[in-house]
Structure formats: structure tokens, C-alpha cells
Short mmCIF file of C-alpha atoms and ligand atoms in Angstrom, two decimals:
data_model
loop_
_atom_site.label_atom_id
_atom_site.label_comp_id
_atom_site.label_asym_id
_atom_site.label_seq_id
_atom_site.Cartn_x
_atom_site.Cartn_y
_atom_site.Cartn_z
CA MET A 1 -29.56 8.77 -1.00
CA MET A 2 -26.69 10.58 0.71
CA ILE A 3 -25.04 13.66 -0.73
CA ILE A 4 -21.58 14.97 0.04
CA ARG A 5 -22.16 18.60 -0.77
CA GLY A 6 -20.11 21.40 -2.22
CA GLY A 7 -16.53 20.12 -1.93
CA ALA A 8 -13.70 20.20 -4.44
CA VAL A 9 -14.00 16.68 -5.82
CA TYR A 10 -10.91 14.86 -7.09
CA GLN A 11 -11.04 13.81 -10.70
CA LYS A 12 -7.99 12.68 -12.60
CA ASP A 13 -5.98 15.81 -13.49
CA ARG A 14 -8.46 18.30 -12.05
CA TRP A 15 -10.71 19.30 -9.16
CA GLU A 16 -14.43 19.59 -9.73
CA HIS A 17 -15.26 22.58 -7.54
CA ASP A 18 -18.59 23.04 -5.72
CA ALA A 19 -19.71 19.57 -6.63
CA ASP A 20 -22.05 17.07 -5.01
CA ILE A 21 -21.35 13.36 -4.81
CA LEU A 22 -24.45 11.17 -4.75
CA ILE A 23 -24.18 7.92 -2.82
CA GLU A 24 -26.56 5.01 -2.47
CA ASP A 25 -26.03 1.48 -1.14
CA GLY A 26 -22.33 2.07 -0.68
CA LYS A 27 -21.75 3.10 -4.28
CA ILE A 28 -21.20 6.41 -6.02
CA LEU A 29 -24.24 7.21 -8.14
CA GLY A 30 -22.71 10.24 -9.78
CA ILE A 31 -21.21 13.70 -9.45
CA ALA A 32 -23.38 16.74 -10.04
CA PRO A 33 -23.15 20.52 -9.70
CA LYS A 34 -23.96 21.61 -6.15
CA GLY A 35 -27.65 21.58 -5.29
CA LYS A 36 -28.91 19.76 -8.34
CA TYR A 37 -30.14 16.79 -6.31
CA ASP A 38 -31.63 16.39 -2.86
CA GLY A 39 -30.98 13.53 -0.49
CA GLU A 40 -32.09 12.39 2.95
CA GLN A 41 -28.63 12.93 4.34
CA ILE A 42 -26.46 15.88 3.38
CA ILE A 43 -22.81 16.09 4.42
CA ASP A 44 -21.36 19.56 4.06
CA ALA A 45 -17.91 19.46 2.42
CA SER A 46 -17.67 23.11 1.41
CA GLY A 47 -14.13 24.44 1.65
CA CYS A 48 -12.79 20.87 1.70
CA TYR A 49 -11.20 18.44 -0.73
CA VAL A 50 -13.04 15.20 -1.42
CA CYS A 51 -10.69 12.40 -2.50
CA PRO A 52 -11.01 8.69 -3.13
CA GLY A 53 -10.04 6.71 -0.04
CA PHE A 54 -6.34 5.95 0.19
CA ILE A 55 -5.19 2.40 -0.57
CA ASP A 56 -2.09 1.01 1.15
CA VAL A 57 -0.62 -1.98 -0.66
CA HIS A 58 2.20 -2.41 1.86
CA ILE A 59 1.46 -2.21 5.59
CA HIS A 60 2.60 -4.54 8.36
CA GLY A 61 1.15 -3.01 11.46
CA CYS A 62 0.18 -0.05 13.62
CA VAL A 63 -1.20 0.73 17.12
CA GLY A 64 0.92 -2.03 18.65
CA ARG A 65 -0.48 -4.64 16.27
CA ASP A 66 1.15 -6.62 13.46
CA VAL A 67 -0.25 -8.76 10.67
CA MET A 68 2.05 -11.50 11.97
CA ASP A 69 0.10 -11.56 15.25
CA GLY A 70 -2.11 -13.94 13.29
CA SER A 71 -5.12 -12.48 15.04
CA VAL A 72 -8.41 -11.16 13.72
CA GLU A 73 -8.53 -8.74 16.62
CA SER A 74 -5.17 -7.23 15.60
CA LEU A 75 -6.38 -6.80 12.03
CA GLU A 76 -9.54 -5.10 13.32
CA GLU A 77 -7.49 -2.65 15.37
CA MET A 78 -5.31 -1.93 12.34
CA ALA A 79 -8.35 -1.40 10.12
CA LYS A 80 -9.76 1.16 12.55
CA PHE A 81 -6.53 3.08 13.01
CA VAL A 82 -5.68 3.42 9.33
CA ALA A 83 -9.25 4.47 8.50
CA SER A 84 -8.85 7.46 10.81
CA HIS A 85 -5.84 8.41 8.65
CA GLY A 86 -7.72 8.25 5.36
CA THR A 87 -6.85 4.68 4.35
CA THR A 88 -10.04 2.92 3.28
CA SER A 89 -8.51 -0.34 2.09
CA PHE A 90 -5.20 -2.17 2.32
CA LEU A 91 -3.23 -5.33 1.69
CA ALA A 92 -2.22 -6.92 4.99
CA THR A 93 1.51 -7.47 4.61
CA THR A 94 3.39 -10.39 6.14
CA THR A 95 7.08 -10.60 6.96
CA THR A 96 9.42 -13.52 6.39
CA SER A 97 8.65 -15.99 9.13
CA SER A 98 8.05 -19.66 9.88
CA ARG A 99 5.54 -21.62 7.85
CA GLU A 100 3.31 -21.91 10.89
CA ALA A 101 3.37 -18.18 11.68
CA THR A 102 2.73 -17.28 8.05
CA ARG A 103 -0.14 -19.74 7.81
CA ASN A 104 -1.69 -18.30 11.01
CA SER A 105 -1.54 -14.81 9.57
CA LEU A 106 -3.10 -15.93 6.31
CA LYS A 107 -5.86 -17.64 8.26
CA ALA A 108 -6.58 -14.49 10.28
CA VAL A 109 -6.84 -12.39 7.12
CA ASN A 110 -9.07 -15.00 5.51
CA ASP A 111 -11.29 -15.03 8.60
CA ILE A 112 -11.66 -11.25 8.84
CA MET A 113 -12.46 -10.95 5.15
CA LYS A 114 -15.52 -13.10 5.76
CA LYS A 115 -16.94 -10.98 8.57
CA LEU A 116 -18.21 -7.49 9.16
CA TYR A 117 -15.78 -5.17 10.88
CA GLN A 118 -15.18 -1.48 11.42
CA GLY A 119 -12.65 0.55 9.50
CA ALA A 120 -10.64 0.04 6.35
CA GLU A 121 -11.40 -2.90 4.13
CA ILE A 122 -8.78 -5.64 3.92
CA LEU A 123 -8.40 -6.59 0.27
CA GLY A 124 -6.08 -9.55 0.78
CA VAL A 125 -2.46 -10.27 1.57
CA HIS A 126 0.86 -8.96 0.38
CA LEU A 127 3.37 -11.70 1.13
CA GLU A 128 6.76 -10.03 1.73
CA GLY A 129 9.26 -12.88 1.54
CA PRO A 130 10.28 -15.58 2.25
CA PHE A 131 11.72 -15.94 -1.29
CA ILE A 132 14.19 -13.08 -1.02
CA ASN A 133 17.93 -12.59 -1.10
CA PRO A 134 19.59 -12.70 2.35
CA GLY A 135 22.07 -10.13 1.01
CA ALA A 136 19.28 -7.53 1.03
CA LYS A 137 17.16 -8.86 3.84
CA GLY A 138 16.52 -5.45 5.40
CA ALA A 139 14.44 -6.26 8.48
CA GLN A 140 13.32 -9.72 7.31
CA ALA A 141 14.33 -12.71 9.47
CA GLU A 142 17.18 -14.48 7.70
CA GLN A 143 16.57 -17.90 9.23
CA TYR A 144 13.20 -18.17 7.47
CA ILE A 145 14.35 -17.13 3.98
CA LEU A 146 13.69 -19.89 1.42
CA PRO A 147 14.73 -20.61 -2.16
CA ALA A 148 11.81 -19.94 -4.51
CA SER A 149 9.72 -22.74 -5.98
CA ARG A 150 6.18 -23.30 -7.02
CA ASP A 151 5.82 -26.20 -4.60
CA GLY A 152 7.33 -24.20 -1.76
CA PHE A 153 4.85 -21.39 -2.36
CA VAL A 154 1.86 -23.72 -2.61
CA ASP A 155 2.96 -25.43 0.59
CA LEU A 156 3.33 -22.10 2.40
CA ALA A 157 0.03 -20.66 1.17
CA GLY A 158 -2.03 -23.82 1.63
CA GLU A 159 -5.74 -23.21 1.30
CA TYR A 160 -5.22 -19.43 1.43
CA GLU A 161 -3.56 -18.98 -1.96
CA GLY A 162 -6.61 -17.11 -3.26
CA ILE A 163 -6.24 -14.18 -0.84
CA ILE A 164 -2.57 -13.55 -1.73
CA LYS A 165 -2.82 -10.64 -4.16
CA ARG A 166 0.81 -9.76 -4.23
CA ILE A 167 4.18 -11.22 -3.34
CA THR A 168 7.57 -9.56 -2.89
CA MET A 169 10.44 -11.73 -4.07
CA ALA A 170 13.95 -11.43 -5.47
CA PRO A 171 14.86 -12.39 -9.05
CA ASP A 172 18.28 -13.59 -7.91
CA VAL A 173 17.17 -16.55 -5.81
CA GLU A 174 17.00 -20.11 -7.03
CA GLY A 175 13.66 -20.91 -8.63
CA ALA A 176 12.55 -17.28 -9.02
CA ARG A 177 11.60 -17.67 -12.67
CA GLU A 178 9.46 -20.75 -12.12
CA LEU A 179 7.58 -19.18 -9.23
CA THR A 180 7.13 -15.82 -10.97
CA GLU A 181 5.66 -17.46 -14.06
CA TYR A 182 3.32 -19.54 -11.92
CA LEU A 183 2.11 -16.52 -9.94
CA VAL A 184 1.69 -14.36 -13.03
CA SER A 185 -0.44 -17.11 -14.60
CA LYS A 186 -2.67 -16.92 -11.51
CA GLY A 187 -2.97 -13.13 -11.73
CA THR A 188 -0.90 -12.49 -8.61
CA VAL A 189 1.23 -9.34 -8.70
CA VAL A 190 4.90 -10.24 -8.43
CA SER A 191 6.90 -7.42 -6.97
CA MET A 192 10.67 -7.28 -7.05
CA GLY A 193 12.42 -6.49 -3.80
CA HIS A 194 15.00 -7.51 -1.24
CA THR A 195 17.48 -8.20 -4.02
CA VAL A 196 21.15 -7.73 -4.83
CA ALA A 197 20.59 -8.60 -8.51
CA SER A 198 22.45 -6.83 -11.29
CA TYR A 199 20.62 -4.56 -13.73
CA GLU A 200 20.65 -7.38 -16.31
CA LYS A 201 19.13 -9.87 -13.89
CA CYS A 202 16.45 -7.37 -12.90
CA ILE A 203 15.51 -6.83 -16.56
CA GLU A 204 15.19 -10.61 -16.85
CA GLY A 205 12.93 -10.63 -13.80
CA ILE A 206 10.78 -7.89 -15.34
CA GLU A 207 10.51 -10.03 -18.48
CA TRP A 208 9.34 -13.01 -16.40
CA GLY A 209 6.60 -10.78 -15.01
CA MET A 210 7.96 -8.93 -11.99
CA ARG A 211 6.31 -5.65 -12.88
CA HIS A 212 6.26 -3.83 -9.57
CA ALA A 213 9.11 -2.79 -7.26
CA THR A 214 8.80 -3.07 -3.49
CA HIS A 215 9.78 -0.02 -1.37
CA PHE A 216 11.74 1.40 -4.29
CA TYR A 217 15.37 2.30 -3.52
CA ASN A 218 15.28 0.34 -0.23
CA ALA A 219 16.76 -3.19 -0.04
CA MET A 220 17.62 -3.30 -3.74
CA THR A 221 20.68 -2.68 -5.90
CA PRO A 222 21.23 1.06 -6.29
CA LEU A 223 21.79 2.98 -9.50
CA LYS A 224 25.47 3.46 -10.26
CA HIS A 225 26.50 5.00 -13.53
CA ARG A 226 28.16 1.83 -14.80
CA GLU A 227 25.87 -0.59 -12.93
CA PRO A 228 22.32 0.72 -13.03
CA GLY A 229 20.99 -2.02 -10.70
CA ALA A 230 17.36 -2.67 -9.81
CA VAL A 231 16.77 1.06 -9.45
CA GLY A 232 17.95 1.71 -13.00
CA ALA A 233 15.94 -1.19 -14.41
CA PHE A 234 12.66 0.04 -12.94
CA LEU A 235 13.32 3.68 -13.83
CA GLU A 236 13.98 2.63 -17.41
CA ARG A 237 11.05 0.29 -17.97
CA ASP A 238 7.70 1.97 -18.65
CA ASP A 239 5.82 -1.31 -18.18
CA THR A 240 6.52 -1.29 -14.44
CA THR A 241 5.23 0.45 -11.35
CA ILE A 242 7.07 1.30 -8.16
CA GLU A 243 6.11 2.17 -4.59
CA LEU A 244 7.73 4.71 -2.32
CA ILE A 245 7.75 5.38 1.43
CA ALA A 246 7.40 9.16 1.68
CA ASP A 247 8.49 9.57 5.28
CA PHE A 248 11.76 11.33 4.30
CA VAL A 249 13.61 8.67 6.32
CA HIS A 250 13.56 5.78 3.84
CA VAL A 251 14.06 8.01 0.81
CA HIS A 252 15.47 11.53 0.51
CA PRO A 253 12.99 14.08 -0.92
CA THR A 254 15.27 14.62 -3.90
CA ALA A 255 15.34 10.90 -4.66
CA LEU A 256 11.52 10.86 -4.41
CA LYS A 257 11.36 13.68 -6.95
CA ILE A 258 13.78 11.96 -9.33
CA ALA A 259 11.89 8.64 -9.27
CA ILE A 260 8.48 10.25 -9.71
CA GLY A 261 9.83 12.59 -12.38
CA LEU A 262 11.01 9.62 -14.44
CA LYS A 263 8.11 7.23 -13.76
CA GLY A 264 5.23 9.72 -13.86
CA TYR A 265 2.32 9.91 -11.43
CA ASP A 266 0.55 6.94 -13.04
CA LYS A 267 3.33 4.52 -12.13
CA VAL A 268 4.04 5.33 -8.49
CA ALA A 269 2.14 4.19 -5.40
CA LEU A 270 2.71 5.81 -2.02
CA ILE A 271 2.78 3.20 0.72
CA THR A 272 3.48 3.32 4.43
CA ASP A 273 5.30 0.01 5.08
CA SER A 274 4.29 0.87 8.64
CA MET A 275 4.87 -1.40 11.61
CA ALA A 276 3.36 -1.73 15.08
CA ALA A 277 4.73 1.59 16.37
CA ALA A 278 2.67 3.71 13.94
CA GLY A 279 0.27 5.67 16.11
CA MET A 280 2.26 4.81 19.24
CA ALA A 281 5.04 6.38 21.33
CA ASP A 282 8.74 5.63 20.82
CA GLY A 283 9.87 2.40 22.47
CA GLU A 284 10.49 -1.27 21.83
CA TYR A 285 8.33 -3.18 19.37
CA TYR A 286 8.40 -6.17 17.04
CA LEU A 287 8.21 -6.36 13.27
CA GLY A 288 7.13 -9.95 12.75
CA SER A 289 9.59 -11.89 14.91
CA GLU A 290 12.27 -9.18 14.94
CA ALA A 291 12.83 -6.80 17.87
CA VAL A 292 12.76 -3.15 16.84
CA ILE A 293 13.68 0.08 18.63
CA VAL A 294 11.68 3.14 17.67
CA LYS A 295 13.32 6.49 18.38
CA ASP A 296 11.98 9.82 17.14
CA GLY A 297 9.48 7.83 15.08
CA VAL A 298 12.22 5.95 13.19
CA ALA A 299 12.06 2.13 13.49
CA ARG A 300 15.32 0.18 13.40
CA LEU A 301 16.18 -3.43 14.17
CA LYS A 302 17.56 -3.82 17.68
CA GLU A 303 20.32 -6.00 16.21
CA GLY A 304 22.23 -4.36 13.37
CA GLY A 305 20.16 -1.20 13.11
CA ASN A 306 18.56 -1.77 9.68
CA LEU A 307 15.44 0.30 9.05
CA ALA A 308 12.48 -1.86 10.07
CA GLY A 309 9.37 -0.44 8.48
CA SER A 310 8.04 3.02 9.20
CA THR A 311 5.64 4.80 11.54
CA LEU A 312 4.07 6.65 8.63
CA THR A 313 0.37 7.07 7.87
CA GLN A 314 -0.97 7.81 4.39
CA ASP A 315 -2.40 11.21 5.34
CA GLN A 316 1.03 12.17 6.66
CA ALA A 317 2.62 10.91 3.43
CA LEU A 318 0.24 13.19 1.54
CA ARG A 319 1.18 16.23 3.62
CA ASN A 320 4.88 15.37 3.29
CA MET A 321 4.65 15.20 -0.49
CA VAL A 322 2.75 18.49 -0.75
CA SER A 323 5.34 20.09 1.55
CA ILE A 324 8.10 19.38 -0.99
CA GLY A 325 6.18 20.87 -3.88
CA PHE A 326 4.01 18.13 -5.39
CA ALA A 327 0.51 19.14 -6.49
CA LEU A 328 -2.21 17.72 -4.27
CA SER A 329 -4.03 16.05 -7.16
CA ASP A 330 -0.86 14.22 -8.25
CA VAL A 331 -0.24 13.02 -4.70
CA VAL A 332 -3.84 11.83 -4.39
CA ARG A 333 -3.43 9.80 -7.58
CA MET A 334 -0.40 8.02 -6.12
CA LEU A 335 -2.43 7.20 -2.98
CA THR A 336 -5.53 5.97 -4.79
CA GLU A 337 -5.66 5.14 -8.50
CA VAL A 338 -2.19 3.63 -8.77
CA PRO A 339 -2.40 1.37 -5.70
CA ALA A 340 -5.93 0.34 -6.77
CA GLY A 341 -4.34 -1.05 -9.92
CA ILE A 342 -1.66 -2.91 -7.96
CA ALA A 343 -4.25 -4.40 -5.60
CA GLY A 344 -6.37 -5.45 -8.58
CA VAL A 345 -9.39 -3.36 -7.56
CA SER A 346 -9.22 -0.52 -10.08
CA ASP A 347 -12.61 -1.43 -11.55
CA TYR A 348 -14.38 -0.41 -8.34
CA LYS A 349 -11.98 1.45 -6.05
CA GLY A 350 -9.52 4.32 -6.31
CA ARG A 351 -11.65 6.85 -8.19
CA ILE A 352 -14.70 9.01 -7.67
CA GLU A 353 -16.81 7.76 -10.51
CA LYS A 354 -20.27 6.41 -11.11
CA GLY A 355 -20.49 2.79 -9.99
CA TYR A 356 -17.35 2.91 -7.82
CA ASP A 357 -17.36 2.06 -4.12
CA ALA A 358 -18.09 5.14 -2.03
CA ASP A 359 -14.69 5.04 -0.31
CA LEU A 360 -14.00 8.72 0.29
CA VAL A 361 -11.75 10.96 2.35
CA ILE A 362 -12.64 14.56 3.07
CA LEU A 363 -9.59 16.73 3.78
CA ASP A 364 -9.82 20.19 5.28
CA ASN A 365 -7.85 23.05 3.79
CA GLU A 366 -4.81 22.15 5.91
CA LEU A 367 -5.00 18.61 4.47
CA ASN A 368 -6.05 16.98 7.70
CA VAL A 369 -8.53 14.12 7.52
CA ASN A 370 -11.95 15.51 8.35
CA ARG A 371 -14.30 12.64 7.49
CA VAL A 372 -13.89 9.17 6.04
CA PHE A 373 -16.47 7.04 4.24
CA ILE A 374 -16.01 3.35 3.58
CA ARG A 375 -18.55 1.94 1.14
CA GLY A 376 -20.77 4.87 1.97
CA ASN A 377 -20.61 4.38 5.74
CA GLN A 378 -19.10 7.23 7.67
CA TYR A 379 -16.20 6.13 9.83
CA ASP A 380 -15.99 8.18 13.02
CA ILE A 381 -12.57 9.63 13.51
CA CYS A 382 -11.72 9.26 17.16
CA SER A 383 -7.94 9.50 17.27
ZN1 LIG B 401 7.56 -4.25 4.33
#
């Protein structure tokens, strides 16, 4: 038995101070007052915060790698890098690309999920596109955008349909209703994004089952006082969740506060939407097939200048949010419990509770990542 000793342990709405977490076989056995139990291995967490591992439901790449590389090695490098920033699991996110490139990426994710590897656990795929509106393509490659259909999706996914946990699509493309209803019947999360749909159309999409919003505010119809758009629809509807990129580039701090104020901490996930340049110097990179210039850590398409993902990490998102006045426990919830629900793993990840996976992040008092555990195994932080 391993014990993480004496930290302030995150529990929903409070910190359990001076507590021990008991871990065996990769699972949390329980939480006890400090010193009540003895174990073979004691990790001192005094003066630190102990949080569930962060879960990123929208990440494309980092350290020069991209999910669209279609390579197990790239996914392994990503898994290692994000783990050193507190992310203990994630959904590998594709970009709109050719059928062949998409299929290669799905294959690579399927392959890595069957093997042992270091770092964060890959929970499956978030398919971003290709069933989106070209009018809000953001950094997605327009030539590969497709009208939505059940057959088109099945053809794209092939034998890998089972690992697709989430898809981002627009309600205002042909066939969106049919595909949404099919995916919802399969238990796949359908997330609205890359859309120019009216408020009314977005409400229709929510009714079909599009209950999550992709990079809220970005690449969707804004809230105007006579046309509330996608933003208004998701702020209004309590039966939806949203995700935000808290890098202060994609969304202004005030807009973050407004969205979270209206949705509540239980309905917002903090994502990175990071691309290959995360963890790297400024320069020229790719997001999927699209050339990107990164300057001062901001990624923009070489052609047209649209924002093209971020260089954010989840530990930096946490520090950013605390810096604008959010309570640490509320920020942790948006990095753990809420995304666990979106990824469909809330029965065993995203909380520090008996029976849950021992995915844990220890933060020092300046909120830097001190140690990371993935299913009870300590991940050495080297970068
Ligand atoms: Zn994205």
C-alpha cells in the first residue's frame, strides 16, 4: 500500500487538510486523517494540494507532435509531455482532414490504447470535424469539410468507431440531425462547434442531443442582444456543458467569468486545444495539414491568420484562472470532474474517492506541478 501523506486533499467544495490518501493496485482505497494507516511507501505531500489528475477532452498536439501524425510514437510523446503538466488522461483530438489521414490517426490511437506506455492515459478520440460549417472553419481545412450523414461517419470511422468518444459538428450542415441522433444512440458525445447557426437552430441542435459546446465563444455565432446565437443558446440551457480555453488569447478573462458565472462550475470544462507548439519555441508548425506560425506563444494560420489552437497546458490554465480570482477548488473541478463526465469516465476518474483510479496531481503552494501519479504509478517530471 502506498500513502500520499499530509496534503490538502481536493474534495468537491472543500479541502480535506492533513489527510492521507491510501493507494493499492492503481486505485484509491480511501482517505484518512494523517497517520492513521501505515504503508510500505510514503509520499510526503505536506504543504501541498493533492488534486485529481487533470483531464483534457480537447488536445491536438504538443512537443512538435500532432494527433494527425497518425503515429503511436507521436501519441507517446504527447502523453509524456502532458503528464508533466498534470494531465493524467485525454481525448486525442483530430482535425478535419482526408479520410486516409483521419483513418491513420484513428488507427494510431487504437494501437496505443492496446499497449503499455508512459504518461497520460489516452481515453479515446475527439473527432473535430469534418462535419462542420465552412463559414466558421477556424483553423480546419476547408477542402476536407463534408456534409453530415450517418453513412459518411461510418465510412470515415471504419473499424474504429468504438474509440470515438466525442465529435464536434455543426447543427447547420446538411444531415446534422440524422448523424446526431445516430451518435447519441451510440452514447457518443455530440458537441456543437464550428457553426454559424442562429440561436433557434442551435436550440434545435441541443434538442437533437448536441449537449456540449466546443471551445465556447470561438468559431460559433456570438451573443447579440437581438440574436443570441450559439453562445446565448448554451448559456441559457442548463442541460448543456461547455469548454473554455483559458489562455486569455482565445477568450477574454471577463468573458470567461461571464460564461462560468452563468453555467456554474459543474458545467464548464477547461481544455487546452493545444497544438504541436505547446512546450516548444515560437516558429513554424502544422495543425493537421495547415501551416501555422507561432509568435509569443500564440498560434495562427499562416494563411489568413485565424487562431490555430493554443500552446496552453492544463497546469498553466489552472494558474491563469486563479490569477483572475477563481477559487482553486472551483478551477480543479473544471479540470477534473466536469471533463471526466464529458469523456464518459466519471465512474472511475476525476475525483479522489474510494474505488477511483489513483490519477493524482500534487501542486506546491505556488501551484506548480510537483508530482503526478497515473493509476498509482508516479510519473517522473523531467521537463
Ligand atoms: Zn481543436
